[in-house]
Coordinates of N, CA and C in Angstrom, one line a residue:
Chain A
K1 N 14.5 -0.4 -8.4 CA 16.0 -0.6 -8.2 C 16.2 -1.4 -6.9
A2 N 17.3 -2.1 -6.8 CA 17.6 -3.0 -5.7 C 17.8 -2.1 -4.5
G3 N 17.3 -2.6 -3.3 CA 17.5 -1.8 -2.0 C 18.9 -2.1 -1.4
V4 N 18.9 -1.9 -0.1 CA 20.1 -2.1 0.6 C 20.1 -3.6 1.0
T5 N 21.2 -4.3 0.7 CA 21.3 -5.7 1.0 C 22.3 -6.0 2.1
Q6 N 21.8 -6.7 3.1 CA 22.6 -7.1 4.2 C 22.7 -8.6 4.3
T7 N 23.9 -9.1 4.5 CA 24.1 -10.5 4.6 C 25.1 -10.8 5.8
P8 N 24.9 -12.0 6.5 CA 23.7 -12.8 6.4 C 22.5 -12.2 7.2
R9 N 21.4 -12.8 7.1 CA 20.2 -12.3 7.8 C 20.3 -12.7 9.3
Y10 N 20.9 -13.9 9.6 CA 20.9 -14.4 10.9 C 22.3 -15.0 11.2
L11 N 22.8 -14.9 12.4 CA 24.1 -15.4 12.8 C 24.0 -15.9 14.2
I12 N 24.6 -17.0 14.5 CA 24.8 -17.4 15.9 C 26.2 -17.7 16.1
K13 N 26.8 -17.0 17.1 CA 28.2 -17.1 17.4 C 28.5 -17.4 18.8
T14 N 29.6 -17.9 19.1 CA 30.0 -18.2 20.5 C 30.9 -17.0 21.1
R15 N 30.7 -16.8 22.4 CA 31.6 -15.8 23.0 C 33.0 -16.0 22.7
G16 N 33.7 -14.9 22.4 CA 35.1 -14.9 22.1 C 35.4 -15.0 20.6
Q17 N 34.4 -15.4 19.8 CA 34.6 -15.5 18.4 C 34.5 -14.1 17.7
Q18 N 34.8 -14.1 16.4 CA 34.7 -12.8 15.7 C 33.7 -13.0 14.6
V19 N 33.1 -11.9 14.1 CA 32.1 -12.0 13.1 C 32.2 -10.9 12.1
T20 N 31.9 -11.1 10.9 CA 31.9 -10.1 9.8 C 30.5 -10.0 9.2
L21 N 30.0 -8.8 9.1 CA 28.7 -8.6 8.5 C 28.9 -7.7 7.2
S22 N 28.0 -7.9 6.2 CA 28.2 -7.3 5.0 C 27.0 -6.4 4.6
C23 N 27.3 -5.3 3.9 CA 26.2 -4.4 3.5 C 26.5 -3.9 2.1
S24 N 25.6 -4.1 1.2 CA 25.7 -3.6 -0.2 C 24.7 -2.4 -0.3
P25 N 25.1 -1.2 -0.5 CA 24.2 -0.1 -0.6 C 23.5 0.0 -1.9
I26 N 22.5 0.9 -2.0 CA 21.8 1.1 -3.3 C 22.8 1.6 -4.3
S27 N 22.7 1.1 -5.5 CA 23.6 1.5 -6.6 C 23.6 3.1 -6.7
G28 N 24.9 3.6 -6.7 CA 25.0 5.0 -6.8 C 25.2 5.7 -5.4
H29 N 24.8 5.0 -4.4 CA 25.0 5.6 -3.0 C 26.4 5.3 -2.6
R30 N 27.0 6.4 -2.0 CA 28.4 6.3 -1.6 C 28.6 6.3 -0.1
S31 N 27.6 6.5 0.6 CA 27.7 6.6 2.1 C 27.0 5.4 2.7
V32 N 27.7 4.7 3.6 CA 27.1 3.6 4.3 C 27.3 3.9 5.8
S33 N 26.2 3.7 6.6 CA 26.2 3.9 8.0 C 25.8 2.6 8.7
W34 N 26.3 2.3 9.9 CA 25.9 1.1 10.6 C 25.3 1.5 12.0
Y35 N 24.3 0.8 12.4 CA 23.6 1.0 13.7 C 23.4 -0.4 14.4
Q36 N 23.5 -0.3 15.7 CA 23.2 -1.4 16.5 C 21.8 -1.2 17.2
Q37 N 20.9 -2.2 17.2 CA 19.7 -2.0 17.8 C 19.5 -3.1 18.8
T38 N 19.2 -2.7 20.1 CA 18.9 -3.6 21.2 C 17.7 -3.1 21.9
P39 N 17.0 -4.0 22.6 CA 15.8 -3.6 23.3 C 16.0 -2.6 24.3
G40 N 17.2 -2.6 25.0 CA 17.5 -1.7 26.1 C 18.0 -0.4 25.6
Q41 N 18.8 -0.3 24.6 CA 19.5 0.9 24.1 C 18.9 1.5 22.9
G42 N 18.0 0.8 22.2 CA 17.4 1.4 21.0 C 18.4 1.4 19.9
L43 N 18.3 2.3 19.0 CA 19.2 2.4 17.8 C 20.4 3.3 18.2
Q44 N 21.6 2.7 18.1 CA 22.8 3.4 18.4 C 23.8 3.4 17.2
F45 N 24.3 4.6 16.9 CA 25.2 4.7 15.7 C 26.5 4.1 16.0
L46 N 27.0 3.3 15.0 CA 28.3 2.7 15.1 C 29.4 3.5 14.3
F47 N 29.2 3.5 13.0 CA 30.1 4.3 12.2 C 29.5 4.6 10.8
E48 N 30.2 5.5 10.1 CA 29.8 5.9 8.8 C 31.0 6.0 7.9
Y49 N 30.8 5.4 6.6 CA 31.8 5.5 5.6 C 31.4 6.2 4.4
F50 N 32.3 6.9 3.8 CA 32.0 7.6 2.6 C 33.2 7.6 1.7
S51 N 33.1 7.1 0.5 CA 34.2 6.9 -0.4 C 35.4 6.3 0.3
E52 N 35.1 5.2 0.9 CA 36.2 4.3 1.6 C 36.8 4.9 2.8
T53 N 36.3 6.0 3.3 CA 36.9 6.7 4.4 C 35.9 6.7 5.6
Q54 N 36.4 6.4 6.8 CA 35.5 6.5 7.9 C 35.3 8.0 8.3
R55 N 34.1 8.5 8.3 CA 33.9 9.9 8.5 C 33.4 10.1 10.0
N56 N 32.9 9.1 10.6 CA 32.3 9.3 11.9 C 32.3 8.0 12.6
K57 N 32.4 8.0 13.9 CA 32.4 6.8 14.7 C 31.6 7.1 16.0
G58 N 30.8 6.1 16.4 CA 30.0 6.2 17.6 C 30.8 5.7 18.8
N59 N 30.2 5.7 20.0 CA 30.9 5.3 21.2 C 30.8 3.8 21.4
F60 N 31.6 3.1 20.7 CA 31.7 1.7 20.8 C 33.1 1.3 21.0
P61 N 33.4 0.2 21.7 CA 34.8 -0.2 21.9 C 35.5 -0.6 20.6
G62 N 36.8 -0.6 20.6 CA 37.6 -0.9 19.5 C 37.4 -2.3 18.8
R63 N 36.6 -3.1 19.6 CA 36.3 -4.5 19.0 C 35.4 -4.3 17.8
F64 N 34.8 -3.2 17.7 CA 33.9 -2.9 16.5 C 34.7 -2.1 15.5
S65 N 34.7 -2.7 14.3 CA 35.5 -2.0 13.2 C 34.7 -2.2 11.9
G66 N 35.1 -1.4 10.9 CA 34.4 -1.5 9.7 C 35.4 -1.1 8.5
R67 N 34.9 -1.2 7.3 CA 35.6 -0.7 6.2 C 34.6 -0.6 5.0
Q68 N 35.0 0.1 4.0 CA 34.2 0.3 2.8 C 35.1 0.1 1.6
F69 N 34.6 -0.6 0.6 CA 35.4 -0.9 -0.5 C 35.1 0.1 -1.7
S70 N 35.9 0.0 -2.7 CA 35.8 0.9 -3.8 C 34.4 0.9 -4.5
N71 N 33.7 -0.2 -4.4 CA 32.3 -0.3 -5.0 C 31.3 0.1 -4.0
S72 N 31.7 0.7 -2.9 CA 30.8 1.2 -1.8 C 30.3 0.1 -0.9
R73 N 30.5 -1.1 -1.2 CA 30.1 -2.2 -0.2 C 30.8 -2.0 1.1
S74 N 30.2 -2.3 2.2 CA 30.8 -2.1 3.4 C 30.7 -3.4 4.3
E75 N 31.7 -3.6 5.1 CA 31.7 -4.7 6.1 C 32.0 -4.1 7.5
M76 N 31.3 -4.8 8.5 CA 31.7 -4.4 9.8 C 32.1 -5.7 10.5
N77 N 33.1 -5.6 11.4 CA 33.7 -6.7 12.1 C 33.6 -6.5 13.6
V78 N 33.2 -7.5 14.3 CA 33.2 -7.5 15.8 C 34.1 -8.6 16.2
S79 N 35.1 -8.3 17.0 CA 36.1 -9.3 17.5 C 35.7 -9.6 18.9
T80 N 36.2 -10.7 19.4 CA 36.1 -11.2 20.8 C 34.6 -10.9 21.3
L81 N 33.7 -11.6 20.6 CA 32.3 -11.3 20.9 C 31.9 -11.5 22.4
E82 N 31.0 -10.7 22.8 CA 30.5 -10.8 24.2 C 28.9 -11.0 24.0
L83 N 28.4 -11.5 25.1 CA 26.9 -11.7 25.1 C 26.1 -10.5 24.8
G84 N 26.6 -9.3 25.3 CA 26.0 -8.1 25.1 C 26.0 -7.6 23.6
D85 N 26.8 -8.2 22.8 CA 26.8 -7.8 21.4 C 25.6 -8.4 20.6
S86 N 24.8 -9.2 21.2 CA 23.6 -9.8 20.6 C 22.7 -8.6 20.3
A87 N 22.4 -8.5 19.0 CA 21.6 -7.3 18.6 C 21.2 -7.5 17.1
L88 N 20.4 -6.5 16.7 CA 20.1 -6.4 15.2 C 21.0 -5.3 14.7
Y89 N 21.8 -5.7 13.7 CA 22.7 -4.7 13.1 C 22.1 -4.2 11.8
L90 N 22.0 -2.9 11.7 CA 21.3 -2.3 10.6 C 22.3 -1.4 9.8
C91 N 22.2 -1.5 8.5 CA 23.0 -0.7 7.6 C 22.1 0.3 6.9
A92 N 22.6 1.5 6.7 CA 21.8 2.5 6.0 C 22.7 3.1 4.9
S93 N 22.1 3.3 3.7 CA 22.9 3.9 2.6 C 22.2 5.2 2.3
S94 N 23.1 6.1 1.8 CA 22.6 7.4 1.3 C 23.5 7.9 0.2
I95 N 23.0 8.9 -0.5 CA 23.7 9.3 -1.7 C 25.1 10.0 -1.3
G96 N 25.1 10.5 -0.1 CA 26.4 11.1 0.4 C 26.2 12.5 0.6
E97 N 26.7 13.3 -0.3 CA 26.7 14.7 0.0 C 25.3 15.3 0.2
R98 N 24.4 14.7 -0.4 CA 23.0 15.2 -0.3 C 22.1 14.4 0.6
A99 N 22.8 13.6 1.4 CA 22.0 12.8 2.3 C 21.1 13.6 3.2
R100 N 21.6 14.8 3.6 CA 20.7 15.6 4.5 C 19.5 16.0 3.8
T101 N 19.4 16.1 2.5 CA 18.2 16.4 1.9 C 17.5 15.2 1.3
Q102 N 18.1 14.1 1.2 CA 17.5 13.0 0.5 C 17.3 11.8 1.4
G103 N 17.8 11.9 2.6 CA 17.5 10.8 3.6 C 18.2 9.6 3.4
Y104 N 17.8 8.6 4.2 CA 18.6 7.3 4.3 C 17.7 6.1 4.0
T105 N 18.2 5.1 3.4 CA 17.5 3.8 3.2 C 18.2 2.7 3.9
F106 N 17.4 2.0 4.7 CA 18.0 0.9 5.5 C 17.8 -0.4 4.9
G107 N 18.7 -1.3 5.3 CA 18.5 -2.7 4.9 C 17.7 -3.5 5.9
S108 N 17.5 -4.8 5.7 CA 16.7 -5.6 6.6 C 17.4 -6.0 7.9
G109 N 18.7 -5.8 7.9 CA 19.4 -6.1 9.1 C 20.0 -7.5 9.2
T110 N 21.0 -7.6 10.1 CA 21.5 -8.9 10.5 C 21.3 -9.2 11.9
R111 N 20.6 -10.2 12.3 CA 20.4 -10.6 13.7 C 21.5 -11.4 14.2
L112 N 22.3 -10.9 15.1 CA 23.4 -11.6 15.7 C 23.1 -12.1 17.1
T113 N 23.2 -13.3 17.3 CA 23.0 -13.9 18.6 C 24.3 -14.5 19.1
V114 N 24.8 -14.0 20.3 CA 26.0 -14.6 20.9 C 25.7 -15.5 22.0
V115 N 26.2 -16.7 22.0 CA 25.8 -17.7 23.1 C 27.1 -18.1 23.8
Chain B
K1 N 23.4 18.9 22.8 CA 23.3 17.6 22.2 C 21.8 17.4 21.8
Q2 N 21.6 16.9 20.6 CA 20.2 16.7 20.1 C 19.6 15.5 20.9
E3 N 18.4 15.7 21.4 CA 17.7 14.5 22.0 C 16.3 14.5 21.3
V4 N 15.9 13.2 21.0 CA 14.7 13.0 20.3 C 13.8 12.1 21.2
T5 N 12.5 12.6 21.4 CA 11.6 11.9 22.2 C 10.3 11.6 21.5
Q6 N 9.8 10.4 21.7 CA 8.6 10.0 21.1 C 7.6 9.6 22.1
I7 N 6.4 10.2 22.0 CA 5.3 9.9 23.0 C 4.0 9.7 22.2
P8 N 3.2 8.7 22.5 CA 3.4 7.7 23.6 C 4.4 6.6 23.2
A9 N 4.8 5.8 24.1 CA 5.7 4.7 23.8 C 4.9 3.6 23.1
A10 N 3.7 3.5 23.5 CA 2.8 2.4 22.9 C 1.4 3.0 22.7
L11 N 0.7 2.4 21.7 CA -0.6 2.9 21.4 C -1.4 1.8 20.8
S12 N -2.6 1.6 21.3 CA -3.5 0.6 20.7 C -4.8 1.2 20.3
V13 N -5.2 1.0 19.1 CA -6.5 1.6 18.6 C -7.3 0.6 17.8
P14 N -8.6 0.7 17.7 CA -9.4 -0.1 16.9 C -9.3 0.3 15.4
E15 N -9.4 -0.7 14.6 CA -9.3 -0.4 13.1 C -10.3 0.7 12.7
G16 N -9.8 1.6 11.8 CA -10.6 2.6 11.3 C -10.3 4.0 12.0
E17 N -9.7 3.9 13.2 CA -9.4 5.2 13.9 C -8.2 5.8 13.3
N18 N -8.1 7.1 13.5 CA -6.9 7.8 13.0 C -5.8 7.7 14.1
L19 N -4.5 7.6 13.6 CA -3.4 7.5 14.5 C -2.7 8.8 14.5
V20 N -2.2 9.2 15.7 CA -1.4 10.4 15.9 C -0.2 10.1 16.7
L21 N 0.9 10.2 16.1 CA 2.2 9.9 16.7 C 3.1 11.1 16.8
N22 N 3.7 11.3 18.0 CA 4.4 12.5 18.2 C 5.9 12.3 18.4
C23 N 6.7 13.3 17.9 CA 8.1 13.3 17.9 C 8.6 14.7 18.3
S24 N 9.4 14.8 19.3 CA 9.9 16.1 19.7 C 11.5 16.0 19.7
F25 N 12.1 17.2 19.4 CA 13.5 17.2 19.4 C 14.0 18.5 20.1
T26 N 15.2 18.5 20.7 CA 15.6 19.6 21.5 C 16.3 20.7 20.7
D27 N 17.0 20.4 19.7 CA 17.7 21.4 18.9 C 16.9 21.6 17.6
S28 N 16.3 22.9 17.5 CA 15.5 23.1 16.3 C 16.2 23.4 15.0
A29 N 17.5 23.4 15.1 CA 18.3 23.7 13.9 C 18.6 22.3 13.2
I30 N 17.5 21.8 12.6 CA 17.7 20.5 11.9 C 17.6 20.7 10.4
Y31 N 18.2 19.7 9.7 CA 18.1 19.8 8.2 C 16.8 19.1 7.7
N32 N 16.5 18.1 8.4 CA 15.3 17.4 8.0 C 14.8 16.4 9.1
L33 N 13.7 15.8 8.9 CA 13.3 14.8 9.9 C 12.7 13.6 9.1
Q34 N 13.0 12.4 9.5 CA 12.6 11.3 8.7 C 11.8 10.3 9.6
W35 N 10.6 9.9 9.1 CA 9.8 8.9 9.8 C 10.0 7.5 9.2
F36 N 10.2 6.5 10.1 CA 10.4 5.1 9.7 C 9.4 4.2 10.3
R37 N 9.2 3.1 9.7 CA 8.4 2.0 10.2 C 9.2 0.8 10.4
Q38 N 9.1 0.1 11.5 CA 9.8 -1.1 11.7 C 8.9 -2.2 12.2
D39 N 8.8 -3.3 11.4 CA 8.1 -4.5 11.8 C 9.0 -5.4 12.7
P40 N 8.4 -6.2 13.6 CA 9.2 -7.0 14.5 C 10.4 -7.7 13.8
G41 N 11.6 -7.5 14.3 CA 12.7 -8.3 13.8 C 13.2 -7.9 12.4
K42 N 12.6 -6.8 11.9 CA 12.9 -6.4 10.5 C 13.7 -5.1 10.5
G43 N 14.1 -4.7 9.3 CA 14.8 -3.4 9.2 C 13.8 -2.2 9.2
L44 N 14.3 -1.0 8.9 CA 13.5 0.2 8.9 C 13.1 0.5 7.5
T45 N 11.8 0.9 7.4 CA 11.2 1.3 6.1 C 11.0 2.8 6.2
S46 N 11.5 3.5 5.3 CA 11.3 5.0 5.3 C 9.9 5.3 4.9
L47 N 9.2 6.1 5.6 CA 7.8 6.5 5.3 C 7.8 7.9 4.7
L48 N 8.3 8.9 5.4 CA 8.3 10.2 4.9 C 9.6 11.0 5.4
L49 N 10.0 11.9 4.5 CA 11.2 12.7 4.8 C 10.7 14.2 4.7
I50 N 10.8 14.9 5.8 CA 10.4 16.3 5.7 C 11.6 17.2 5.8
Q51 N 11.8 18.1 4.8 CA 12.9 19.0 4.9 C 12.6 20.1 5.9
S52 N 13.6 20.8 6.4 CA 13.5 21.8 7.4 C 12.6 23.0 6.9
S53 N 12.6 23.2 5.5 CA 11.8 24.3 5.0 C 10.4 23.9 4.8
Q54 N 10.0 22.7 5.0 CA 8.6 22.2 4.7 C 7.8 22.2 6.0
R55 N 6.5 22.4 5.9 CA 5.6 22.3 7.1 C 5.0 20.9 7.2
E56 N 4.8 20.3 6.0 CA 4.2 19.0 6.0 C 4.5 18.2 4.8
Q57 N 4.3 16.9 4.8 CA 4.6 16.0 3.7 C 3.6 14.9 3.8
T58 N 3.1 14.5 2.6 CA 2.0 13.5 2.6 C 2.3 12.4 1.6
S59 N 1.9 11.2 2.0 CA 2.0 10.0 1.1 C 0.8 9.1 1.4
G60 N -0.2 9.1 0.6 CA -1.3 8.2 0.8 C -2.1 8.6 2.1
R61 N -2.2 7.6 3.0 CA -2.9 7.8 4.2 C -2.0 8.5 5.3
L62 N -0.8 8.7 4.9 CA 0.2 9.3 5.9 C 0.4 10.8 5.6
N63 N 0.5 11.5 6.8 CA 0.8 12.9 6.7 C 1.7 13.2 7.9
A64 N 2.8 13.9 7.6 CA 3.7 14.3 8.7 C 3.8 15.8 8.6
S65 N 3.7 16.4 9.8 CA 3.9 17.8 10.0 C 5.2 18.1 10.7
L66 N 5.7 19.3 10.5 CA 7.0 19.7 11.2 C 6.9 21.1 11.6
D67 N 7.1 21.4 12.9 CA 7.2 22.7 13.5 C 8.5 22.8 14.2
K68 N 9.4 23.4 13.4 CA 10.8 23.6 13.9 C 10.9 24.4 15.2
S69 N 10.1 25.5 15.2 CA 10.2 26.4 16.3 C 9.8 25.8 17.6
S70 N 8.9 24.9 17.6 CA 8.5 24.2 18.8 C 9.2 22.9 19.0
G71 N 10.0 22.5 18.0 CA 10.7 21.2 18.1 C 9.8 20.0 18.1
R72 N 8.8 20.0 17.1 CA 7.9 18.9 17.1 C 7.6 18.5 15.7
S73 N 7.3 17.2 15.6 CA 6.8 16.6 14.3 C 5.7 15.6 14.7
T74 N 4.6 15.6 13.9 CA 3.5 14.7 14.2 C 3.3 13.8 12.9
L75 N 3.1 12.5 13.1 CA 2.8 11.6 12.0 C 1.3 11.2 12.2
Y76 N 0.5 11.5 11.2 CA -0.9 11.1 11.2 C -1.1 10.0 10.2
I77 N -1.8 9.0 10.7 CA -2.1 7.8 9.8 C -3.7 7.8 9.8
A78 N -4.3 8.0 8.7 CA -5.7 8.0 8.6 C -6.3 6.6 8.4
A79 N -7.5 6.5 9.0 CA -8.2 5.2 8.8 C -7.3 4.0 9.0
S80 N -6.8 3.8 10.2 CA -5.8 2.8 10.5 C -6.3 1.4 10.1
Q81 N -5.4 0.5 9.8 CA -5.7 -0.9 9.4 C -4.8 -1.8 10.3
P82 N -5.2 -3.1 10.4 CA -4.3 -4.0 11.2 C -2.9 -4.1 10.6
G83 N -2.8 -3.9 9.3 CA -1.4 -3.9 8.7 C -0.6 -2.7 9.1
D84 N -1.1 -1.7 9.8 CA -0.4 -0.6 10.2 C 0.3 -0.9 11.6
S85 N 0.0 -2.0 12.1 CA 0.7 -2.4 13.4 C 2.2 -2.6 13.2
A86 N 2.9 -1.8 13.9 CA 4.4 -1.8 13.8 C 4.9 -0.8 14.8
T87 N 6.3 -0.6 14.8 CA 6.9 0.4 15.6 C 7.3 1.6 14.7
Y88 N 6.9 2.8 15.1 CA 7.2 3.9 14.2 C 8.3 4.8 14.9
L89 N 9.3 5.1 14.1 CA 10.5 5.9 14.7 C 10.7 7.1 13.9
C90 N 11.1 8.2 14.6 CA 11.5 9.4 13.9 C 13.0 9.6 14.1
A91 N 13.6 10.3 13.2 CA 15.1 10.5 13.3 C 15.5 11.8 12.7
V92 N 16.5 12.5 13.3 CA 17.0 13.7 12.7 C 18.5 13.5 12.6
P93 N 19.1 14.1 11.5 CA 20.6 14.1 11.4 C 21.2 15.0 12.5
F94 N 22.4 14.5 13.0 CA 23.2 15.4 13.8 C 23.6 16.6 13.0
L95 N 23.4 17.8 13.5 CA 23.7 19.0 12.7 C 25.2 19.3 12.7
T96 N 25.9 19.1 13.8 CA 27.3 19.5 13.8 C 28.2 18.4 13.4
D97 N 27.6 17.3 13.0 CA 28.4 16.1 12.7 C 28.3 15.8 11.2
S98 N 28.9 14.7 10.8 CA 28.8 14.4 9.4 C 27.4 13.9 9.1
W99 N 27.0 13.8 7.8 CA 25.7 13.5 7.5 C 25.3 12.0 7.7
G100 N 26.2 11.2 8.1 CA 25.9 9.8 8.2 C 25.3 9.4 9.6
K101 N 25.1 10.3 10.5 CA 24.7 10.0 11.8 C 23.3 10.5 12.1
L102 N 22.4 9.6 12.4 CA 21.0 10.0 12.8 C 20.8 9.8 14.3
Q103 N 20.0 10.7 14.8 CA 19.6 10.5 16.2 C 18.1 10.1 16.2
F104 N 17.9 8.9 16.7 CA 16.5 8.3 16.7 C 15.8 8.5 18.0
G105 N 14.5 8.6 17.9 CA 13.6 8.5 19.1 C 13.5 7.0 19.4
A106 N 12.9 6.7 20.6 CA 12.8 5.3 21.0 C 11.7 4.6 20.3
G107 N 10.8 5.3 19.6 CA 9.8 4.7 18.9 C 8.4 4.6 19.6
T108 N 7.4 4.5 18.8 CA 6.0 4.3 19.3 C 5.5 3.0 18.7
Q109 N 5.2 2.0 19.6 CA 4.7 0.7 19.2 C 3.2 0.8 19.0
V110 N 2.7 0.6 17.8 CA 1.3 0.7 17.5 C 0.7 -0.7 17.2
V111 N -0.5 -0.9 17.8 CA -1.3 -2.1 17.6 C -2.6 -1.6 17.1
V112 N -3.0 -2.1 16.0 CA -4.4 -1.8 15.4 C -5.2 -3.1 15.5
T113 N -6.3 -3.0 16.3 CA -7.0 -4.3 16.5 C -8.2 -4.3 15.5
P114 N -8.5 -5.5 14.9 CA -9.6 -5.6 14.0 C -10.9 -5.4 14.6

């Protein structure tokens, strides 16, 4: 079955611009989580959506936002980009209620470079 | 607050040697622990998921053990190959939070030399 699909794979943006990243979870998975990975901070949790509702949010500024659609696909948006937003953004999908026993599947990530 | 630590941060071994990667966590009340592999610039590939009720889990050359009481998990990779070169991460779900939030270790970077 198809895995977690993230698009685009690479992005180059200028400071001050905004960007939207997309994640399509595994079919049947209703939970989507987003993580930011940088060399200095490692993997940091951004937010998690389940059935179109944000259930949890990490310690990121309000410039980072997301949403989930009725087909479970999710998007995250970063406004007013800063150089420090350059990172690999990873999306993870899980079945939802049973994620704690069934684990998470990650996508290949979107590499965002802010110049 | 759950903290996850991985030691060593980096490891280099000759091909054929067994690999031993360690993961420790501060809160023993975990639901499960998941091991991932990450190749440079790529996403995470799930290797093994151990439930809190299990002591170990095996898949091919990989074996992961879990000792909740001591807050430790160990990933063993038998007869290492150059293709095993990658960063290995362990992660546990936050217990008091929703299920979508994982706490990761910083990872162990492995190099297997031919």
